[in-house]
Amino acid sequence: MKIGVYGGAFNPPHLGHITAARAVFELLKLDKLLMIPTGHPPHKLLPPGSPTPGQRLELTRLAAEQMGLGDRVEVLDIELSREGNSYTSDTLARLKERYPEDELWLLMGTDMFLTLHTWHEPGRILSLAGVAAFGRSEADTEELFSVQRDHLYRTFPQARIFTLSIPGVVDVSSTELRERLARGEGGNLLAPAVYGYILREGLHGTAADLKRLSLEQLRPVALSCLNHRRIPHVLGTEQEAIHLAERWGCGVEKARRAALLHDCTKKLDLPQQLALAERLRVPLDEMERREIKLLHAKTGAAVAETVFGTDEEITNAIRWHTTGRAHMTLLEKIIYLADYIEPTRDFPGVEKLRRVCYEDLDAGLLLGLEMTIAEMEERGAPIHAKTLEARDALKG
């Protein structure tokens, strides 16, 4: 197995890191990529006010998820959890113990490659891993690369070196990006979930008021709260909510905000959900305490209201998007159905349900509730009383 090792401060990880790593992954035909935030870089100190180690780890994890490599990319905390300076030679030695039969390749940009001979134990580094160095274009880097390649081959005959150009890679320094973020700029140079996490945590001089976010700010912030696999669903729900709101005369902005936040606590497990409900004083019935699918709607509504300042109409649309309730408002119906029929949903009867929702909203809601009840009965699962009340109210 060929394993890429990509380390760095990732302060913050930006699109340049992501596009370069993905390109090297494909060109070298790697089987796995390890991203490793540095703990205590020996060559420079992290600037004052930098994110905590835990925050840099989360930022790197969010960036890694944007590569589209699934479980072939993994973020490790082996340097963050190690005391003292973070020497690459020590990290590679530990990885070699973990992957003794596999081929390691150390990924690095131009500046790192050109100074590799000055690093701590460069010979040990080159004996443990090949080096894959990348630059923006051949014109910018090949002349420099060739000189350094020759020097390293002469000094360390065992070295394995692969240099490549990646035209179009985002070229921005982390220092410059941090300055832009402090000025309210630079979000376009980050993966949406990474930018959202920075805004949510107030990192790098950002000072967004979470209760007064624009829709353009709310979207990345909402995405940063999600498991990566849920992002297409939430974006699909937003788009479906727009269409339904326009069709039935509901406020589009409110529909979008409710859709973006409707699963904002979905990734939490049951103990975390219960702890959050207790902290926010969310009233729960017995079924909600047992069923995480029901619970996330209640905790999500509480977070939307307390953290993001949603009004009562949006908060209730989130609260009832799973069970429904009798006499739902127009926005509640739209979010319930947008969640049900958004484009990534694929189950028997979904096309009919989509068609009915645009012909008669209440008929679509009744059909959706009946489909849910039938599915729960078939599985022998309990049905929430609010769902039955919603169906019975629509049937008169």
mmCIF file of C-alpha atoms in Angstrom:
data_model
loop_
_atom_site.group_PDB
_atom_site.id
_atom_site.type_symbol
_atom_site.label_atom_id
_atom_site.label_comp_id
_atom_site.label_asym_id
_atom_site.label_seq_id
_atom_site.Cartn_x
_atom_site.Cartn_y
_atom_site.Cartn_z
ATOM 1 C CA MET A 1 0.000 0.000 0.000
ATOM 2 C CA LYS A 2 1.246 3.496 -0.877
ATOM 3 C CA ILE A 3 0.534 6.017 1.871
ATOM 4 C CA GLY A 4 0.865 9.786 1.570
ATOM 5 C CA VAL A 5 1.834 11.770 4.681
ATOM 6 C CA TYR A 6 0.865 15.438 4.595
ATOM 7 C CA GLY A 7 1.853 17.511 7.609
ATOM 8 C CA GLY A 8 1.620 21.196 8.349
ATOM 9 C CA ALA A 9 0.373 23.788 10.785
ATOM 10 C CA PHE A 10 -2.902 23.957 8.805
ATOM 11 C CA ASN A 11 -3.523 27.321 10.394
ATOM 12 C CA PRO A 12 -5.984 27.306 8.684
ATOM 13 C CA PRO A 13 -6.172 24.510 6.066
ATOM 14 C CA HIS A 14 -7.218 26.163 2.814
ATOM 15 C CA LEU A 15 -8.122 25.194 -0.731
ATOM 16 C CA GLY A 16 -4.455 25.213 -1.716
ATOM 17 C CA HIS A 17 -3.789 22.401 0.754
ATOM 18 C CA ILE A 18 -6.836 20.465 -0.426
ATOM 19 C CA THR A 19 -6.271 20.750 -4.180
ATOM 20 C CA ALA A 20 -2.553 19.994 -3.934
ATOM 21 C CA ALA A 21 -3.054 16.942 -1.721
ATOM 22 C CA ARG A 22 -5.797 15.593 -3.970
ATOM 23 C CA ALA A 23 -3.652 16.079 -7.082
ATOM 24 C CA VAL A 24 -0.653 14.292 -5.534
ATOM 25 C CA PHE A 25 -2.931 11.501 -4.325
ATOM 26 C CA GLU A 26 -4.110 10.848 -7.864
ATOM 27 C CA LEU A 27 -0.782 11.329 -9.655
ATOM 28 C CA LEU A 28 1.114 9.040 -7.279
ATOM 29 C CA LYS A 29 -1.801 6.580 -7.204
ATOM 30 C CA LEU A 30 -1.774 6.564 -3.419
ATOM 31 C CA ASP A 31 -3.995 4.160 -1.504
ATOM 32 C CA LYS A 32 -4.263 6.284 1.636
ATOM 33 C CA LEU A 33 -3.550 9.847 2.742
ATOM 34 C CA LEU A 34 -2.659 10.834 6.306
ATOM 35 C CA MET A 35 -3.054 14.498 7.259
ATOM 36 C CA ILE A 36 -1.128 15.464 10.391
ATOM 37 C CA PRO A 37 -1.380 18.917 12.023
ATOM 38 C CA THR A 38 1.926 19.859 13.626
ATOM 39 C CA GLY A 39 2.128 20.189 17.368
ATOM 40 C CA HIS A 40 5.163 22.379 18.091
ATOM 41 C CA PRO A 41 6.915 23.221 14.813
ATOM 42 C CA PRO A 42 10.660 23.512 15.505
ATOM 43 C CA HIS A 43 11.264 26.053 12.724
ATOM 44 C CA LYS A 44 8.641 28.624 13.742
ATOM 45 C CA LEU A 45 6.174 29.413 16.479
ATOM 46 C CA LEU A 46 2.466 29.517 15.830
ATOM 47 C CA PRO A 47 1.310 33.156 15.904
ATOM 48 C CA PRO A 48 -0.432 34.466 19.038
ATOM 49 C CA GLY A 49 -4.158 33.809 19.068
ATOM 50 C CA SER A 50 -3.883 30.693 16.920
ATOM 51 C CA PRO A 51 -6.582 28.028 17.283
ATOM 52 C CA THR A 52 -6.091 25.467 20.004
ATOM 53 C CA PRO A 53 -4.682 22.052 19.040
ATOM 54 C CA GLY A 54 -8.197 20.616 19.199
ATOM 55 C CA GLN A 55 -9.526 23.329 16.908
ATOM 56 C CA ARG A 56 -6.737 22.827 14.360
ATOM 57 C CA LEU A 57 -7.458 19.112 14.427
ATOM 58 C CA GLU A 58 -11.146 19.749 13.724
ATOM 59 C CA LEU A 59 -10.329 22.252 10.966
ATOM 60 C CA THR A 60 -8.034 19.704 9.335
ATOM 61 C CA ARG A 61 -10.694 17.007 9.622
ATOM 62 C CA LEU A 62 -13.261 19.266 7.952
ATOM 63 C CA ALA A 63 -10.795 20.097 5.173
ATOM 64 C CA ALA A 64 -9.950 16.430 4.651
ATOM 65 C CA GLU A 65 -13.615 15.588 4.218
ATOM 66 C CA GLN A 66 -13.795 18.009 1.274
ATOM 67 C CA MET A 67 -11.321 15.954 -0.776
ATOM 68 C CA GLY A 68 -13.930 13.364 -1.688
ATOM 69 C CA LEU A 69 -11.632 10.484 -0.729
ATOM 70 C CA GLY A 70 -13.907 8.990 1.925
ATOM 71 C CA ASP A 71 -12.105 6.677 4.329
ATOM 72 C CA ARG A 72 -8.961 6.827 2.195
ATOM 73 C CA VAL A 73 -7.999 10.043 3.995
ATOM 74 C CA GLU A 74 -7.408 10.101 7.735
ATOM 75 C CA VAL A 75 -6.462 12.918 10.123
ATOM 76 C CA LEU A 76 -4.050 11.967 12.918
ATOM 77 C CA ASP A 77 -3.234 13.783 16.161
ATOM 78 C CA ILE A 78 0.097 12.041 16.742
ATOM 79 C CA GLU A 79 2.035 15.319 16.723
ATOM 80 C CA LEU A 80 -0.535 17.305 18.665
ATOM 81 C CA SER A 81 -0.509 14.696 21.433
ATOM 82 C CA ARG A 82 3.280 14.440 21.579
ATOM 83 C CA GLU A 83 5.276 16.663 23.917
ATOM 84 C CA GLY A 84 8.237 18.667 22.679
ATOM 85 C CA ASN A 85 9.113 19.696 19.146
ATOM 86 C CA SER A 86 7.304 18.021 16.255
ATOM 87 C CA TYR A 87 10.116 16.499 14.218
ATOM 88 C CA THR A 88 9.070 14.903 10.942
ATOM 89 C CA SER A 89 11.673 12.148 11.374
ATOM 90 C CA ASP A 90 10.036 11.038 14.640
ATOM 91 C CA THR A 91 6.568 11.112 13.075
ATOM 92 C CA LEU A 92 7.673 9.015 10.108
ATOM 93 C CA ALA A 93 9.373 6.527 12.445
ATOM 94 C CA ARG A 94 6.105 6.055 14.336
ATOM 95 C CA LEU A 95 4.182 5.663 11.100
ATOM 96 C CA LYS A 96 6.680 3.093 9.862
ATOM 97 C CA GLU A 97 6.033 1.089 13.016
ATOM 98 C CA ARG A 98 2.321 1.275 12.292
ATOM 99 C CA TYR A 99 2.704 0.459 8.576
ATOM 100 C CA PRO A 100 5.887 -1.658 8.396
ATOM 101 C CA GLU A 101 5.127 -3.229 5.017
ATOM 102 C CA ASP A 102 3.819 -0.111 3.303
ATOM 103 C CA GLU A 103 5.467 2.588 1.202
ATOM 104 C CA LEU A 104 5.403 6.078 2.755
ATOM 105 C CA TRP A 105 5.497 9.284 0.724
ATOM 106 C CA LEU A 106 5.993 12.658 2.407
ATOM 107 C CA LEU A 107 4.041 15.458 0.687
ATOM 108 C CA MET A 108 5.372 19.030 0.774
ATOM 109 C CA GLY A 109 5.253 22.322 -1.065
ATOM 110 C CA THR A 110 8.048 24.192 -2.777
ATOM 111 C CA ASP A 111 9.417 26.092 0.234
ATOM 112 C CA MET A 112 9.592 22.984 2.390
ATOM 113 C CA PHE A 113 11.293 20.971 -0.332
ATOM 114 C CA LEU A 114 13.955 23.604 -0.956
ATOM 115 C CA THR A 115 14.932 23.607 2.735
ATOM 116 C CA LEU A 116 14.614 19.867 3.368
ATOM 117 C CA HIS A 117 18.374 19.387 3.760
ATOM 118 C CA THR A 118 18.309 21.751 6.766
ATOM 119 C CA TRP A 119 15.632 19.817 8.649
ATOM 120 C CA HIS A 120 16.251 17.701 11.721
ATOM 121 C CA GLU A 121 17.677 14.338 10.582
ATOM 122 C CA PRO A 122 17.077 14.718 6.811
ATOM 123 C CA GLY A 123 18.842 11.434 6.105
ATOM 124 C CA ARG A 124 16.516 9.589 8.439
ATOM 125 C CA ILE A 125 13.513 11.250 6.786
ATOM 126 C CA LEU A 126 14.639 10.168 3.324
ATOM 127 C CA SER A 127 15.341 6.619 4.508
ATOM 128 C CA LEU A 128 11.811 6.290 5.903
ATOM 129 C CA ALA A 129 9.780 7.903 3.116
ATOM 130 C CA GLY A 130 9.885 9.105 -0.436
ATOM 131 C CA VAL A 131 9.344 12.821 -1.005
ATOM 132 C CA ALA A 132 6.597 14.172 -3.246
ATOM 133 C CA ALA A 133 7.120 17.911 -3.736
ATOM 134 C CA PHE A 134 4.665 20.079 -5.630
ATOM 135 C CA GLY A 135 4.648 23.589 -7.023
ATOM 136 C CA ARG A 136 2.187 25.821 -8.840
ATOM 137 C CA SER A 137 3.700 25.571 -12.317
ATOM 138 C CA GLU A 138 6.730 24.182 -14.058
ATOM 139 C CA ALA A 139 7.948 27.666 -14.922
ATOM 140 C CA ASP A 140 7.904 28.673 -11.262
ATOM 141 C CA THR A 141 9.515 25.589 -9.798
ATOM 142 C CA GLU A 142 11.314 23.200 -12.118
ATOM 143 C CA GLU A 143 14.619 25.081 -12.205
ATOM 144 C CA LEU A 144 14.685 25.238 -8.408
ATOM 145 C CA PHE A 145 13.429 21.681 -8.079
ATOM 146 C CA SER A 146 16.128 20.264 -10.332
ATOM 147 C CA VAL A 147 18.942 21.877 -8.332
ATOM 148 C CA GLN A 148 17.543 20.612 -5.039
ATOM 149 C CA ARG A 149 16.860 17.137 -6.435
ATOM 150 C CA ASP A 150 20.464 16.804 -7.589
ATOM 151 C CA HIS A 151 21.772 18.001 -4.235
ATOM 152 C CA LEU A 152 19.615 15.575 -2.277
ATOM 153 C CA TYR A 153 20.496 12.625 -4.526
ATOM 154 C CA ARG A 154 24.206 13.359 -4.098
ATOM 155 C CA THR A 155 23.944 13.785 -0.335
ATOM 156 C CA PHE A 156 21.441 11.016 0.340
ATOM 157 C CA PRO A 157 21.799 8.316 -2.344
ATOM 158 C CA GLN A 158 18.859 6.342 -0.896
ATOM 159 C CA ALA A 159 16.439 9.238 -1.513
ATOM 160 C CA ARG A 160 13.264 8.730 -3.535
ATOM 161 C CA ILE A 161 12.043 12.056 -4.913
ATOM 162 C CA PHE A 162 9.022 12.875 -7.055
ATOM 163 C CA THR A 163 8.431 16.494 -8.085
ATOM 164 C CA LEU A 164 5.389 17.741 -9.944
ATOM 165 C CA SER A 165 3.668 20.909 -10.990
ATOM 166 C CA ILE A 166 0.021 21.537 -10.169
ATOM 167 C CA PRO A 167 -1.216 24.388 -12.396
ATOM 168 C CA GLY A 168 -4.211 26.183 -10.985
ATOM 169 C CA VAL A 169 -3.583 25.272 -7.363
ATOM 170 C CA VAL A 170 -4.804 28.014 -5.020
ATOM 171 C CA ASP A 171 -1.731 30.054 -4.127
ATOM 172 C CA VAL A 172 -2.170 31.799 -0.797
ATOM 173 C CA SER A 173 -0.066 31.802 2.330
ATOM 174 C CA SER A 174 -1.722 31.024 5.626
ATOM 175 C CA THR A 175 -0.403 34.335 6.996
ATOM 176 C CA GLU A 176 -2.050 36.291 4.198
ATOM 177 C CA LEU A 177 -5.260 34.312 4.586
ATOM 178 C CA ARG A 178 -5.436 34.997 8.329
ATOM 179 C CA GLU A 179 -5.091 38.713 7.606
ATOM 180 C CA ARG A 180 -7.904 38.530 5.073
ATOM 181 C CA LEU A 181 -10.168 36.674 7.476
ATOM 182 C CA ALA A 182 -9.632 39.333 10.125
ATOM 183 C CA ARG A 183 -10.834 41.890 7.557
ATOM 184 C CA GLY A 184 -13.955 39.860 6.804
ATOM 185 C CA GLU A 185 -12.535 38.482 3.547
ATOM 186 C CA GLY A 186 -10.996 35.235 2.323
ATOM 187 C CA GLY A 187 -13.897 32.855 2.809
ATOM 188 C CA ASN A 188 -13.681 31.883 -0.874
ATOM 189 C CA LEU A 189 -10.219 30.423 -0.225
ATOM 190 C CA LEU A 190 -11.552 27.886 2.272
ATOM 191 C CA ALA A 191 -13.785 24.843 2.053
ATOM 192 C CA PRO A 192 -17.271 25.967 3.157
ATOM 193 C CA ALA A 193 -17.349 23.844 6.313
ATOM 194 C CA VAL A 194 -13.864 25.068 7.295
ATOM 195 C CA TYR A 195 -14.913 28.686 6.859
ATOM 196 C CA GLY A 196 -18.109 28.002 8.795
ATOM 197 C CA TYR A 197 -16.179 26.508 11.707
ATOM 198 C CA ILE A 198 -13.872 29.547 11.772
ATOM 199 C CA LEU A 199 -16.891 31.875 11.928
ATOM 200 C CA ARG A 200 -18.644 29.719 14.506
ATOM 201 C CA GLU A 201 -15.604 29.640 16.795
ATOM 202 C CA GLY A 202 -14.530 33.234 16.154
ATOM 203 C CA LEU A 203 -11.065 32.173 14.945
ATOM 204 C CA HIS A 204 -8.422 34.255 13.140
ATOM 205 C CA GLY A 205 -9.904 37.591 14.141
ATOM 206 C CA THR A 206 -13.380 36.883 12.820
ATOM 207 C CA ALA A 207 -16.131 38.284 14.974
ATOM 208 C CA ALA A 208 -19.368 37.191 13.333
ATOM 209 C CA ASP A 209 -22.555 37.672 15.336
ATOM 210 C CA LEU A 210 -24.052 34.178 15.112
ATOM 211 C CA LYS A 211 -27.525 35.543 15.823
ATOM 212 C CA ARG A 212 -27.358 37.937 12.879
ATOM 213 C CA LEU A 213 -25.680 35.907 10.167
ATOM 214 C CA SER A 214 -26.489 36.612 6.548
ATOM 215 C CA LEU A 215 -27.623 33.614 4.514
ATOM 216 C CA GLU A 216 -24.202 33.561 2.851
ATOM 217 C CA GLN A 217 -22.585 33.231 6.291
ATOM 218 C CA LEU A 218 -25.189 30.880 7.735
ATOM 219 C CA ARG A 219 -24.733 28.251 5.028
ATOM 220 C CA PRO A 220 -21.044 27.451 5.778
ATOM 221 C CA VAL A 221 -21.654 27.733 9.513
ATOM 222 C CA ALA A 222 -24.515 25.233 9.262
ATOM 223 C CA LEU A 223 -22.400 22.890 7.127
ATOM 224 C CA SER A 224 -19.627 22.977 9.735
ATOM 225 C CA CYS A 225 -22.054 21.427 12.241
ATOM 226 C CA LEU A 226 -22.715 18.375 10.068
ATOM 227 C CA ASN A 227 -21.235 15.010 9.400
ATOM 228 C CA HIS A 228 -19.829 15.295 5.878
ATOM 229 C CA ARG A 229 -22.178 12.643 4.494
ATOM 230 C CA ARG A 230 -25.170 14.737 5.581
ATOM 231 C CA ILE A 231 -24.129 17.887 3.707
ATOM 232 C CA PRO A 232 -25.773 16.897 0.372
ATOM 233 C CA HIS A 233 -29.019 16.185 2.223
ATOM 234 C CA VAL A 234 -29.088 19.555 3.969
ATOM 235 C CA LEU A 235 -28.239 21.467 0.792
ATOM 236 C CA GLY A 236 -30.878 19.450 -1.024
ATOM 237 C CA THR A 237 -33.421 20.298 1.667
ATOM 238 C CA GLU A 238 -32.573 23.989 1.267
ATOM 239 C CA GLN A 239 -33.169 23.815 -2.489
ATOM 240 C CA GLU A 240 -36.431 21.894 -2.086
ATOM 241 C CA ALA A 241 -37.591 24.370 0.564
ATOM 242 C CA ILE A 242 -36.975 27.233 -1.870
ATOM 243 C CA HIS A 243 -39.103 25.553 -4.552
ATOM 244 C CA LEU A 244 -41.917 24.696 -2.147
ATOM 245 C CA ALA A 245 -41.880 28.177 -0.585
ATOM 246 C CA GLU A 246 -42.104 29.812 -4.005
ATOM 247 C CA ARG A 247 -44.896 27.442 -5.074
ATOM 248 C CA TRP A 248 -47.036 27.988 -1.975
ATOM 249 C CA GLY A 249 -46.291 31.626 -1.109
ATOM 250 C CA CYS A 250 -44.103 31.212 1.948
ATOM 251 C CA GLY A 251 -41.151 33.443 2.890
ATOM 252 C CA VAL A 252 -38.161 32.012 1.023
ATOM 253 C CA GLU A 253 -35.495 33.344 3.384
ATOM 254 C CA LYS A 254 -37.155 31.802 6.429
ATOM 255 C CA ALA A 255 -37.530 28.514 4.571
ATOM 256 C CA ARG A 256 -33.832 28.545 3.688
ATOM 257 C CA ARG A 257 -32.731 29.307 7.239
ATOM 258 C CA ALA A 258 -34.918 26.562 8.683
ATOM 259 C CA ALA A 259 -33.688 24.073 6.083
ATOM 260 C CA LEU A 260 -30.014 24.876 6.684
ATOM 261 C CA LEU A 261 -30.360 24.447 10.444
ATOM 262 C CA HIS A 262 -32.854 21.595 10.641
ATOM 263 C CA ASP A 263 -30.154 18.937 11.240
ATOM 264 C CA CYS A 264 -27.663 21.123 13.114
ATOM 265 C CA THR A 265 -27.340 18.624 16.001
ATOM 266 C CA LYS A 266 -27.841 15.457 13.957
ATOM 267 C CA LYS A 267 -24.235 14.243 14.272
ATOM 268 C CA LEU A 268 -24.392 14.076 18.089
ATOM 269 C CA ASP A 269 -24.910 10.647 19.642
ATOM 270 C CA LEU A 270 -27.693 9.879 22.110
ATOM 271 C CA PRO A 271 -25.772 10.723 25.343
ATOM 272 C CA GLN A 272 -24.591 13.983 23.792
ATOM 273 C CA GLN A 273 -28.122 14.804 22.655
ATOM 274 C CA LEU A 274 -29.535 14.149 26.109
ATOM 275 C CA ALA A 275 -26.826 16.233 27.777
ATOM 276 C CA LEU A 276 -27.530 19.090 25.366
ATOM 277 C CA ALA A 277 -31.275 18.835 25.992
ATOM 278 C CA GLU A 278 -30.685 19.023 29.732
ATOM 279 C CA ARG A 279 -28.346 22.012 29.408
ATOM 280 C CA LEU A 280 -30.808 23.897 27.196
ATOM 281 C CA ARG A 281 -33.812 22.758 29.274
ATOM 282 C CA VAL A 282 -35.572 21.105 26.357
ATOM 283 C CA PRO A 283 -38.720 19.241 27.464
ATOM 284 C CA LEU A 284 -38.737 15.646 26.194
ATOM 285 C CA ASP A 285 -41.211 12.799 26.332
ATOM 286 C CA GLU A 286 -40.186 9.187 26.908
ATOM 287 C CA MET A 287 -40.038 8.258 23.233
ATOM 288 C CA GLU A 288 -37.863 11.272 22.433
ATOM 289 C CA ARG A 289 -35.441 10.270 25.164
ATOM 290 C CA ARG A 290 -34.976 6.871 23.523
ATOM 291 C CA GLU A 291 -35.125 7.731 19.813
ATOM 292 C CA ILE A 292 -32.253 9.847 18.538
ATOM 293 C CA LYS A 293 -34.087 10.491 15.266
ATOM 294 C CA LEU A 294 -36.787 12.300 17.228
ATOM 295 C CA LEU A 295 -34.423 13.887 19.712
ATOM 296 C CA HIS A 296 -32.290 15.776 17.199
ATOM 297 C CA ALA A 297 -35.279 17.837 16.051
ATOM 298 C CA LYS A 298 -35.852 19.098 19.598
ATOM 299 C CA THR A 299 -32.217 19.854 20.372
ATOM 300 C CA GLY A 300 -31.733 21.330 16.898
ATOM 301 C CA ALA A 301 -34.602 23.750 17.457
ATOM 302 C CA ALA A 302 -33.132 24.783 20.809
ATOM 303 C CA VAL A 303 -29.681 25.380 19.306
ATOM 304 C CA ALA A 304 -31.175 27.276 16.363
ATOM 305 C CA GLU A 305 -32.975 29.588 18.762
ATOM 306 C CA THR A 306 -30.317 30.073 21.445
ATOM 307 C CA VAL A 307 -27.177 30.078 19.271
ATOM 308 C CA PHE A 308 -28.425 31.365 15.917
ATOM 309 C CA GLY A 309 -31.284 33.571 17.089
ATOM 310 C CA THR A 310 -34.053 32.040 14.952
ATOM 311 C CA ASP A 311 -37.544 33.408 15.484
ATOM 312 C CA GLU A 312 -40.440 31.314 16.745
ATOM 313 C CA GLU A 313 -41.679 30.406 13.265
ATOM 314 C CA ILE A 314 -38.316 29.023 12.121
ATOM 315 C CA THR A 315 -37.646 27.372 15.481
ATOM 316 C CA ASN A 316 -40.957 25.504 15.349
ATOM 317 C CA ALA A 317 -40.368 24.411 11.760
ATOM 318 C CA ILE A 318 -37.155 22.748 12.937
ATOM 319 C CA ARG A 319 -38.800 21.344 16.076
ATOM 320 C CA TRP A 320 -41.560 19.547 14.155
ATOM 321 C CA HIS A 321 -39.692 18.517 10.994
ATOM 322 C CA THR A 322 -39.469 14.882 12.125
ATOM 323 C CA THR A 323 -42.789 14.085 13.812
ATOM 324 C CA GLY A 324 -45.023 16.766 12.418
ATOM 325 C CA ARG A 325 -47.968 17.932 14.530
ATOM 326 C CA ALA A 326 -51.625 18.790 14.131
ATOM 327 C CA HIS A 327 -52.432 22.105 12.450
ATOM 328 C CA MET A 328 -48.925 22.812 11.187
ATOM 329 C CA THR A 329 -48.040 26.265 9.866
ATOM 330 C CA LEU A 330 -47.163 26.733 6.211
ATOM 331 C CA LEU A 331 -43.430 26.925 7.003
ATOM 332 C CA GLU A 332 -43.624 23.790 9.180
ATOM 333 C CA LYS A 333 -45.270 21.869 6.336
ATOM 334 C CA ILE A 334 -42.662 23.050 3.846
ATOM 335 C CA ILE A 335 -39.680 22.041 6.008
ATOM 336 C CA TYR A 336 -41.253 18.687 6.911
ATOM 337 C CA LEU A 337 -41.785 17.895 3.219
ATOM 338 C CA ALA A 338 -38.550 19.426 1.921
ATOM 339 C CA ASP A 339 -36.667 17.145 4.315
ATOM 340 C CA TYR A 340 -38.724 14.208 3.041
ATOM 341 C CA ILE A 341 -38.511 14.714 -0.742
ATOM 342 C CA GLU A 342 -35.231 16.572 -1.366
ATOM 343 C CA PRO A 343 -33.316 15.357 -4.457
ATOM 344 C CA THR A 344 -31.022 12.853 -2.727
ATOM 345 C CA ARG A 345 -33.971 10.922 -1.268
ATOM 346 C CA ASP A 346 -34.628 7.649 -3.064
ATOM 347 C CA PHE A 347 -37.321 5.300 -1.773
ATOM 348 C CA PRO A 348 -40.429 3.629 -3.193
ATOM 349 C CA GLY A 349 -43.140 6.233 -3.739
ATOM 350 C CA VAL A 350 -40.943 9.322 -3.516
ATOM 351 C CA GLU A 351 -41.708 10.461 -7.083
ATOM 352 C CA LYS A 352 -45.443 10.301 -6.445
ATOM 353 C CA LEU A 353 -44.975 12.182 -3.168
ATOM 354 C CA ARG A 354 -42.964 14.898 -4.921
ATOM 355 C CA ARG A 355 -45.657 15.327 -7.557
ATOM 356 C CA VAL A 356 -48.477 15.559 -5.014
ATOM 357 C CA CYS A 357 -46.593 18.122 -2.890
ATOM 358 C CA TYR A 358 -46.620 20.572 -5.806
ATOM 359 C CA GLU A 359 -50.246 19.878 -6.681
ATOM 360 C CA ASP A 360 -51.785 20.091 -3.190
ATOM 361 C CA LEU A 361 -49.546 20.768 -0.186
ATOM 362 C CA ASP A 362 -51.905 19.298 2.414
ATOM 363 C CA ALA A 363 -52.459 16.210 0.299
ATOM 364 C CA GLY A 364 -48.697 15.822 0.039
ATOM 365 C CA LEU A 365 -48.331 16.245 3.796
ATOM 366 C CA LEU A 366 -51.015 13.639 4.484
ATOM 367 C CA LEU A 367 -49.396 11.208 2.040
ATOM 368 C CA GLY A 368 -46.000 11.748 3.654
ATOM 369 C CA LEU A 369 -47.377 11.153 7.139
ATOM 370 C CA GLU A 370 -49.199 8.008 6.022
ATOM 371 C CA MET A 371 -46.053 6.676 4.354
ATOM 372 C CA THR A 372 -44.095 7.289 7.544
ATOM 373 C CA ILE A 373 -46.720 5.563 9.679
ATOM 374 C CA ALA A 374 -46.886 2.590 7.317
ATOM 375 C CA GLU A 375 -43.106 2.235 7.358
ATOM 376 C CA MET A 376 -42.969 2.365 11.163
ATOM 377 C CA GLU A 377 -45.756 -0.206 11.460
ATOM 378 C CA GLU A 378 -43.994 -2.507 9.011
ATOM 379 C CA ARG A 379 -40.801 -2.271 11.096
ATOM 380 C CA GLY A 380 -42.703 -2.761 14.340
ATOM 381 C CA ALA A 381 -41.364 0.595 15.551
ATOM 382 C CA PRO A 382 -43.299 2.958 17.833
ATOM 383 C CA ILE A 383 -45.066 5.897 16.204
ATOM 384 C CA HIS A 384 -44.950 9.260 17.913
ATOM 385 C CA ALA A 385 -48.325 10.602 19.048
ATOM 386 C CA LYS A 386 -47.706 13.916 17.262
ATOM 387 C CA THR A 387 -47.401 12.085 13.934
ATOM 388 C CA LEU A 388 -50.735 10.338 14.450
ATOM 389 C CA GLU A 389 -52.341 13.620 15.529
ATOM 390 C CA ALA A 390 -51.018 15.334 12.407
ATOM 391 C CA ARG A 391 -52.475 12.641 10.163
ATOM 392 C CA ASP A 392 -55.845 12.623 11.937
ATOM 393 C CA ALA A 393 -56.129 16.422 11.808
ATOM 394 C CA LEU A 394 -55.571 16.397 8.045
ATOM 395 C CA LYS A 395 -58.159 13.641 7.598
ATOM 396 C CA GLY A 396 -60.666 15.662 9.648
#
